[in-house]
Amino acid sequence: MQIVQELLIEVARAFFVRLPDAIVDEDPTVQAAVDRRIERLLDATAARIMAGRTERPLPDEDRSFSQTN
């Protein structure tokens, strides 16, 4: 699980730094904003994990399709 978490963090870091790809991305303020976004992403993920997983109800068409199979 730790490997998946580390990989996700690296993907998020690359995503936030590269969009948009510009020279300003090297700015320490931009880097700090990226780090803050990642921290918020991790905090939100941890909160969902701590709250427990709840099953989402299926939309009507998916529910009716799965009941016929």
Tab-separated table of N, CA, C and O in Angstrom:
chain	number	residue	atom	x	y	z
A	1	MET	N	0.824	-1.195	0.000
A	1	MET	CA	0.000	0.000	0.000
A	1	MET	C	0.869	1.260	0.000
A	1	MET	O	0.520	2.243	-0.621
A	2	GLN	N	1.988	1.203	0.701
A	2	GLN	CA	2.862	2.365	0.757
A	2	GLN	C	3.431	2.672	-0.628
A	2	GLN	O	3.568	3.843	-0.994
A	3	ILE	N	3.724	1.656	-1.416
A	3	ILE	CA	4.235	1.867	-2.772
A	3	ILE	C	3.190	2.594	-3.605
A	3	ILE	O	3.506	3.544	-4.331
A	4	VAL	N	1.937	2.193	-3.497
A	4	VAL	CA	0.856	2.842	-4.238
A	4	VAL	C	0.721	4.295	-3.804
A	4	VAL	O	0.554	5.192	-4.636
A	5	GLN	N	0.805	4.539	-2.513
A	5	GLN	CA	0.696	5.905	-2.011
A	5	GLN	C	1.831	6.778	-2.544
A	5	GLN	O	1.608	7.899	-2.991
A	6	GLU	N	3.048	6.274	-2.501
A	6	GLU	CA	4.181	7.052	-2.999
A	6	GLU	C	4.049	7.328	-4.490
A	6	GLU	O	4.342	8.430	-4.961
A	7	LEU	N	3.598	6.344	-5.233
A	7	LEU	CA	3.397	6.529	-6.670
A	7	LEU	C	2.326	7.583	-6.936
A	7	LEU	O	2.486	8.445	-7.797
A	8	LEU	N	1.244	7.531	-6.181
A	8	LEU	CA	0.176	8.519	-6.337
A	8	LEU	C	0.681	9.932	-6.046
A	8	LEU	O	0.355	10.881	-6.760
A	9	ILE	N	1.486	10.073	-5.032
A	9	ILE	CA	2.029	11.391	-4.690
A	9	ILE	C	2.916	11.909	-5.816
A	9	ILE	O	2.841	13.080	-6.189
A	10	GLU	N	3.736	11.048	-6.383
A	10	GLU	CA	4.598	11.472	-7.486
A	10	GLU	C	3.781	11.856	-8.716
A	10	GLU	O	4.096	12.831	-9.404
A	11	VAL	N	2.716	11.121	-8.987
A	11	VAL	CA	1.842	11.468	-10.114
A	11	VAL	C	1.166	12.813	-9.858
A	11	VAL	O	1.097	13.660	-10.748
A	12	ALA	N	0.670	13.011	-8.650
A	12	ALA	CA	0.021	14.280	-8.313
A	12	ALA	C	1.017	15.424	-8.421
A	12	ALA	O	0.691	16.494	-8.953
A	13	ARG	N	2.232	15.229	-7.949
A	13	ARG	CA	3.255	16.275	-8.026
A	13	ARG	C	3.529	16.628	-9.496
A	13	ARG	O	3.558	17.805	-9.866
A	14	ALA	N	3.707	15.627	-10.330
A	14	ALA	CA	3.959	15.872	-11.757
A	14	ALA	C	2.772	16.576	-12.400
A	14	ALA	O	2.941	17.498	-13.199
A	15	PHE	N	1.573	16.168	-12.033
A	15	PHE	CA	0.360	16.772	-12.585
A	15	PHE	C	0.262	18.253	-12.235
A	15	PHE	O	0.071	19.101	-13.100
A	16	PHE	N	0.423	18.570	-10.967
A	16	PHE	CA	0.274	19.956	-10.528
A	16	PHE	C	1.409	20.849	-11.019
A	16	PHE	O	1.205	22.036	-11.261
A	17	VAL	N	2.604	20.313	-11.134
A	17	VAL	CA	3.730	21.120	-11.592
A	17	VAL	C	3.647	21.354	-13.095
A	17	VAL	O	3.989	22.421	-13.583
A	18	ARG	N	3.176	20.394	-13.847
A	18	ARG	CA	3.206	20.489	-15.305
A	18	ARG	C	2.031	21.233	-15.911
A	18	ARG	O	2.064	21.561	-17.083
A	19	LEU	N	1.003	21.499	-15.165
A	19	LEU	CA	-0.155	22.185	-15.726
A	19	LEU	C	-0.242	23.600	-15.197
A	19	LEU	O	-0.527	23.778	-14.021
A	20	PRO	N	-0.069	24.611	-15.901
A	20	PRO	CA	0.518	24.678	-17.236
A	20	PRO	C	2.028	24.600	-17.132
A	20	PRO	O	2.626	25.013	-16.135
A	21	ASP	N	2.657	24.088	-18.150
A	21	ASP	CA	4.107	23.942	-18.195
A	21	ASP	C	4.705	25.276	-18.617
A	21	ASP	O	4.566	25.695	-19.758
A	22	ALA	N	5.330	25.949	-17.677
A	22	ALA	CA	5.894	27.267	-17.963
A	22	ALA	C	7.116	27.486	-17.083
A	22	ALA	O	7.344	26.764	-16.110
A	23	ILE	N	7.865	28.516	-17.394
A	23	ILE	CA	9.059	28.849	-16.613
A	23	ILE	C	8.676	29.217	-15.183
A	23	ILE	O	9.410	28.937	-14.241
A	24	VAL	N	7.498	29.769	-15.017
A	24	VAL	CA	7.041	30.174	-13.685
A	24	VAL	C	6.928	28.968	-12.740
A	24	VAL	O	6.930	29.142	-11.521
A	25	ASP	N	6.869	27.757	-13.277
A	25	ASP	CA	6.780	26.561	-12.441
A	25	ASP	C	7.988	26.399	-11.528
A	25	ASP	O	7.908	25.698	-10.522
A	26	GLU	N	9.101	27.023	-11.870
A	26	GLU	CA	10.302	26.944	-11.033
A	26	GLU	C	10.242	27.914	-9.859
A	26	GLU	O	11.087	27.880	-8.981
A	27	ASP	N	9.260	28.783	-9.847
A	27	ASP	CA	9.106	29.777	-8.791
A	27	ASP	C	8.826	29.077	-7.452
A	27	ASP	O	7.981	28.189	-7.373
A	28	PRO	N	9.529	29.450	-6.393
A	28	PRO	CA	9.294	28.834	-5.080
A	28	PRO	C	7.851	28.980	-4.591
A	28	PRO	O	7.342	28.102	-3.901
A	29	THR	N	7.197	30.079	-4.956
A	29	THR	CA	5.805	30.265	-4.558
A	29	THR	C	4.915	29.232	-5.231
A	29	THR	O	4.021	28.663	-4.598
A	30	VAL	N	5.184	28.954	-6.498
A	30	VAL	CA	4.422	27.942	-7.226
A	30	VAL	C	4.692	26.568	-6.619
A	30	VAL	O	3.770	25.772	-6.415
A	31	GLN	N	5.933	26.285	-6.315
A	31	GLN	CA	6.277	24.999	-5.700
A	31	GLN	C	5.576	24.834	-4.350
A	31	GLN	O	5.078	23.753	-4.031
A	32	ALA	N	5.504	25.907	-3.568
A	32	ALA	CA	4.804	25.850	-2.286
A	32	ALA	C	3.316	25.598	-2.492
A	32	ALA	O	2.692	24.832	-1.739
A	33	ALA	N	2.740	26.205	-3.524
A	33	ALA	CA	1.321	25.973	-3.820
A	33	ALA	C	1.077	24.525	-4.216
A	33	ALA	O	0.073	23.918	-3.825
A	34	VAL	N	2.006	23.966	-4.980
A	34	VAL	CA	1.889	22.558	-5.382
A	34	VAL	C	1.941	21.671	-4.138
A	34	VAL	O	1.125	20.757	-3.975
A	35	ASP	N	2.890	21.938	-3.264
A	35	ASP	CA	2.991	21.143	-2.037
A	35	ASP	C	1.719	21.251	-1.201
A	35	ASP	O	1.253	20.270	-0.620
A	36	ARG	N	1.136	22.429	-1.147
A	36	ARG	CA	-0.119	22.625	-0.392
A	36	ARG	C	-1.257	21.831	-1.018
A	36	ARG	O	-2.057	21.229	-0.316
A	37	ARG	N	-1.341	21.833	-2.341
A	37	ARG	CA	-2.379	21.049	-3.019
A	37	ARG	C	-2.232	19.566	-2.705
A	37	ARG	O	-3.213	18.871	-2.459
A	38	ILE	N	-1.008	19.087	-2.721
A	38	ILE	CA	-0.765	17.675	-2.428
A	38	ILE	C	-1.155	17.360	-0.995
A	38	ILE	O	-1.789	16.334	-0.718
A	39	GLU	N	-0.795	18.242	-0.067
A	39	GLU	CA	-1.173	18.022	1.329
A	39	GLU	C	-2.695	17.973	1.488
A	39	GLU	O	-3.220	17.134	2.219
A	40	ARG	N	-3.406	18.869	0.811
A	40	ARG	CA	-4.879	18.853	0.879
A	40	ARG	C	-5.426	17.570	0.277
A	40	ARG	O	-6.380	16.996	0.802
A	41	LEU	N	-4.841	17.116	-0.824
A	41	LEU	CA	-5.258	15.862	-1.438
A	41	LEU	C	-5.066	14.697	-0.475
A	41	LEU	O	-5.971	13.865	-0.294
A	42	LEU	N	-3.918	14.655	0.180
A	42	LEU	CA	-3.647	13.583	1.139
A	42	LEU	C	-4.574	13.667	2.350
A	42	LEU	O	-5.064	12.640	2.839
A	43	ASP	N	-4.818	14.879	2.843
A	43	ASP	CA	-5.721	15.044	3.985
A	43	ASP	C	-7.137	14.589	3.645
A	43	ASP	O	-7.783	13.900	4.444
A	44	ALA	N	-7.611	14.958	2.462
A	44	ALA	CA	-8.959	14.549	2.057
A	44	ALA	C	-9.039	13.038	1.889
A	44	ALA	O	-10.031	12.414	2.289
A	45	THR	N	-8.001	12.444	1.330
A	45	THR	CA	-7.987	10.991	1.154
A	45	THR	C	-7.975	10.295	2.510
A	45	THR	O	-8.721	9.334	2.726
A	46	ALA	N	-7.154	10.778	3.421
A	46	ALA	CA	-7.091	10.184	4.754
A	46	ALA	C	-8.431	10.317	5.473
A	46	ALA	O	-8.879	9.387	6.153
A	47	ALA	N	-9.101	11.436	5.306
A	47	ALA	CA	-10.410	11.634	5.945
A	47	ALA	C	-11.433	10.645	5.399
A	47	ALA	O	-12.226	10.093	6.169
A	48	ARG	N	-11.405	10.405	4.094
A	48	ARG	CA	-12.344	9.428	3.515
A	48	ARG	C	-12.040	8.023	4.009
A	48	ARG	O	-12.952	7.253	4.303
A	49	ILE	N	-10.766	7.696	4.128
A	49	ILE	CA	-10.392	6.365	4.620
A	49	ILE	C	-10.825	6.215	6.069
A	49	ILE	O	-11.387	5.180	6.449
A	50	MET	N	-10.591	7.242	6.886
A	50	MET	CA	-10.959	7.167	8.305
A	50	MET	C	-12.472	7.117	8.494
A	50	MET	O	-12.955	6.517	9.443
A	51	ALA	N	-13.218	7.757	7.597
A	51	ALA	CA	-14.678	7.759	7.707
A	51	ALA	C	-15.270	6.408	7.335
A	51	ALA	O	-16.413	6.128	7.658
A	52	GLY	N	-14.506	5.601	6.667
A	52	GLY	CA	-15.005	4.295	6.249
A	52	GLY	C	-15.548	4.365	4.838
A	52	GLY	O	-15.958	5.417	4.357
A	53	ARG	N	-15.518	3.240	4.202
A	53	ARG	CA	-15.985	3.175	2.816
A	53	ARG	C	-17.477	2.915	2.806
A	53	ARG	O	-17.965	1.998	3.430
A	54	THR	N	-18.178	3.748	2.087
A	54	THR	CA	-19.613	3.532	1.915
A	54	THR	C	-19.862	3.195	0.461
A	54	THR	O	-19.239	3.767	-0.439
A	55	GLU	N	-20.755	2.266	0.227
A	55	GLU	CA	-21.065	1.892	-1.141
A	55	GLU	C	-21.954	2.952	-1.763
A	55	GLU	O	-22.896	3.437	-1.150
A	56	ARG	N	-21.637	3.304	-2.987
A	56	ARG	CA	-22.464	4.258	-3.717
A	56	ARG	C	-23.617	3.517	-4.360
A	56	ARG	O	-23.426	2.442	-4.911
A	57	PRO	N	-24.818	4.082	-4.306
A	57	PRO	CA	-25.935	3.414	-4.980
A	57	PRO	C	-25.727	3.455	-6.483
A	57	PRO	O	-25.190	4.416	-7.029
A	58	LEU	N	-26.129	2.385	-7.142
A	58	LEU	CA	-26.019	2.324	-8.589
A	58	LEU	C	-27.103	3.178	-9.225
A	58	LEU	O	-28.217	3.255	-8.715
A	59	PRO	N	-26.798	3.812	-10.353
A	59	PRO	CA	-27.869	4.504	-11.080
A	59	PRO	C	-28.940	3.502	-11.493
A	59	PRO	O	-28.682	2.305	-11.600
A	60	ASP	N	-30.157	3.975	-11.743
A	60	ASP	CA	-31.277	3.086	-12.031
A	60	ASP	C	-30.987	2.128	-13.173
A	60	ASP	O	-31.299	0.948	-13.097
A	61	GLU	N	-30.377	2.620	-14.270
A	61	GLU	CA	-30.148	1.734	-15.413
A	61	GLU	C	-29.125	0.656	-15.079
A	61	GLU	O	-29.262	-0.475	-15.495
A	62	ASP	N	-28.095	0.994	-14.276
A	62	ASP	CA	-27.111	-0.010	-13.896
A	62	ASP	C	-27.712	-1.025	-12.930
A	62	ASP	O	-27.436	-2.208	-12.995
A	63	ARG	N	-28.549	-0.567	-12.015
A	63	ARG	CA	-29.175	-1.456	-11.060
A	63	ARG	C	-30.081	-2.453	-11.762
A	63	ARG	O	-30.058	-3.623	-11.499
A	64	SER	N	-30.883	-1.962	-12.695
A	64	SER	CA	-31.804	-2.859	-13.390
A	64	SER	C	-31.044	-3.822	-14.271
A	64	SER	O	-31.410	-4.986	-14.402
A	65	PHE	N	-29.933	-3.387	-14.864
A	65	PHE	CA	-29.149	-4.278	-15.717
A	65	PHE	C	-28.502	-5.368	-14.883
A	65	PHE	O	-28.530	-6.529	-15.246
A	66	SER	N	-27.947	-5.015	-13.724
A	66	SER	CA	-27.269	-6.014	-12.910
A	66	SER	C	-28.248	-7.008	-12.297
A	66	SER	O	-27.891	-8.146	-12.040
A	67	GLN	N	-29.475	-6.618	-12.074
A	67	GLN	CA	-30.455	-7.544	-11.507
A	67	GLN	C	-30.922	-8.563	-12.543
A	67	GLN	O	-31.346	-9.643	-12.178
A	68	THR	N	-30.860	-8.236	-13.817
A	68	THR	CA	-31.311	-9.184	-14.829
A	68	THR	C	-30.267	-10.209	-15.165
A	68	THR	O	-30.583	-11.231	-15.756
A	69	ASN	N	-29.023	-9.971	-14.805
A	69	ASN	CA	-27.952	-10.939	-15.126
A	69	ASN	C	-27.806	-11.955	-14.046
A	69	ASN	O	-27.754	-11.932	-12.986
